[in-house]
């Protein structure tokens, strides 16, 4: 199965990494697809988010990184993926994820969504809280890899200076 794991990855968290490492063995190839949404402000640029992913996923032989803009189903159709992978952290993720999965399948009937349950010890991890905690000077070392933590700190320092 060729699948894609779409997301904002702003930045990659330990929760994302766990889903990628668990989904990869289930797939012949897994593409981590970074969404490019010019109307949404992000901490990291598209290129930076892709670079971070490429650096952090280099140990996974059947995983590559790509980006897309516009509708996910159009990208899935163009790339001919058989499935979309998403992680479910808790019951509050379920309604939106089910809605997206159903809408995507309505638009593209063969587009199946495979939802993996996040590991219990990572179910509280989100990119938005990583950004907020880091902005407010708190520790993010339990939420992201040391490499990502360093990238976030460097980005916030360079933003403060500008
Ligand atoms: O990491 P995120 O922000 O939870 O990822 C959400 C994402 C990128 C998967 C979702 O917003 C998406 O698919 N965006 C592309 C636009 C699209 O297809 N929207 C309709 C969804 S039914």
XYZ file of N, CA and C and ligand atoms in Angstrom, residues 5-10 16 33-37 40 68-74 84-86 89 96-97 99-104 107 127, ligand 1:
124
model
N 0.609 10.684 4.726
C 0.261 11.186 6.052
C 0.320 12.712 5.961
N -0.851 13.346 5.772
C -0.852 14.797 5.590
C -0.940 15.545 6.916
N -0.398 16.753 6.930
C -0.515 17.562 8.135
C 0.229 18.869 7.996
N 0.101 19.696 9.037
C 0.794 20.987 9.043
C 2.245 20.839 9.520
N 2.460 19.977 10.495
C 3.805 19.690 11.025
C 4.547 20.989 11.375
N 3.889 21.828 12.180
C 4.454 23.154 12.519
C 4.617 23.281 14.023
N 3.486 12.988 16.166
C 3.589 12.730 14.722
C 4.606 11.617 14.451
N 3.165 14.329 3.917
C 2.819 15.435 3.019
C 2.484 16.688 3.825
N 3.336 17.697 3.674
C 3.168 18.940 4.424
C 2.208 19.841 3.667
N 1.177 20.300 4.332
C 0.208 21.163 3.667
C 0.767 22.580 3.557
N 0.590 23.165 2.381
C 0.989 24.557 2.161
C -0.297 25.369 2.035
N -0.569 26.135 3.091
C -1.784 26.946 3.103
C -1.365 28.405 3.298
N -2.714 30.657 6.036
C -2.515 30.318 7.460
C -1.084 30.674 7.865
N 1.880 19.646 -0.442
C 0.762 19.850 -1.350
C 0.026 21.112 -0.940
N -0.715 21.664 -1.901
C -1.609 22.771 -1.556
C -2.965 22.458 -2.166
N -3.970 23.135 -1.705
C -5.320 22.857 -2.196
C -5.913 21.650 -1.494
N -6.847 21.024 -2.180
C -7.571 19.898 -1.568
C -6.691 18.662 -1.435
N -6.779 18.025 -0.277
C -6.027 16.790 -0.059
C -6.427 15.720 -1.087
N -7.721 15.621 -1.365
C -8.153 14.556 -2.290
C -7.588 14.755 -3.702
N -7.362 16.013 -4.083
C -6.773 16.260 -5.413
C -5.332 15.755 -5.445
N -4.952 7.455 3.216
C -4.478 8.613 3.982
C -4.354 8.139 5.426
N -3.252 8.439 6.057
C -3.036 8.066 7.469
C -3.272 9.297 8.334
N -3.983 9.114 9.431
C -4.137 10.188 10.412
C -4.020 9.582 11.810
N -5.724 11.378 18.726
C -5.168 11.499 20.080
C -6.185 11.120 21.140
N -13.901 15.639 14.151
C -13.335 16.339 12.989
C -12.630 15.358 12.047
N -11.945 14.375 12.652
C -11.243 13.402 11.806
C -12.237 12.530 11.033
N -15.273 13.454 10.225
C -15.889 14.335 9.230
C -14.968 14.483 8.011
N -13.688 14.716 8.257
C -12.745 14.860 7.129
C -12.660 13.560 6.332
N -12.589 12.431 7.035
C -12.480 11.132 6.350
C -13.698 10.895 5.460
N -14.881 11.240 5.992
C -16.116 11.009 5.217
C -16.221 11.971 4.050
N -15.863 13.235 4.290
C -15.899 14.216 3.191
C -14.901 13.827 2.102
N -13.718 13.407 2.517
C -12.701 13.021 1.526
C -13.169 11.824 0.706
N -15.733 12.864 -1.828
C -15.132 13.535 -2.993
C -14.315 12.564 -3.835
N 1.166 20.377 18.165
C 2.082 21.405 17.648
C 1.719 22.779 18.191
O -1.895 18.742 11.026
P -3.294 19.227 10.731
O -3.309 20.732 10.683
O -4.297 18.637 11.670
O -3.679 18.693 9.245
C -4.948 18.980 8.670
C -4.952 18.652 7.168
C -3.790 19.300 6.463
C -4.872 17.159 6.960
C -6.309 19.171 6.587
O -6.502 20.501 6.977
C -6.358 19.091 5.071
O -6.561 18.036 4.518
N -6.142 20.245 4.393
C -6.138 20.355 2.943
C -7.403 21.057 2.434
C -8.569 20.069 2.349
O -8.521 19.077 1.677
N -9.644 20.428 3.091
C -10.857 19.627 3.133
C -10.790 18.578 4.240
S -12.230 17.576 4.250
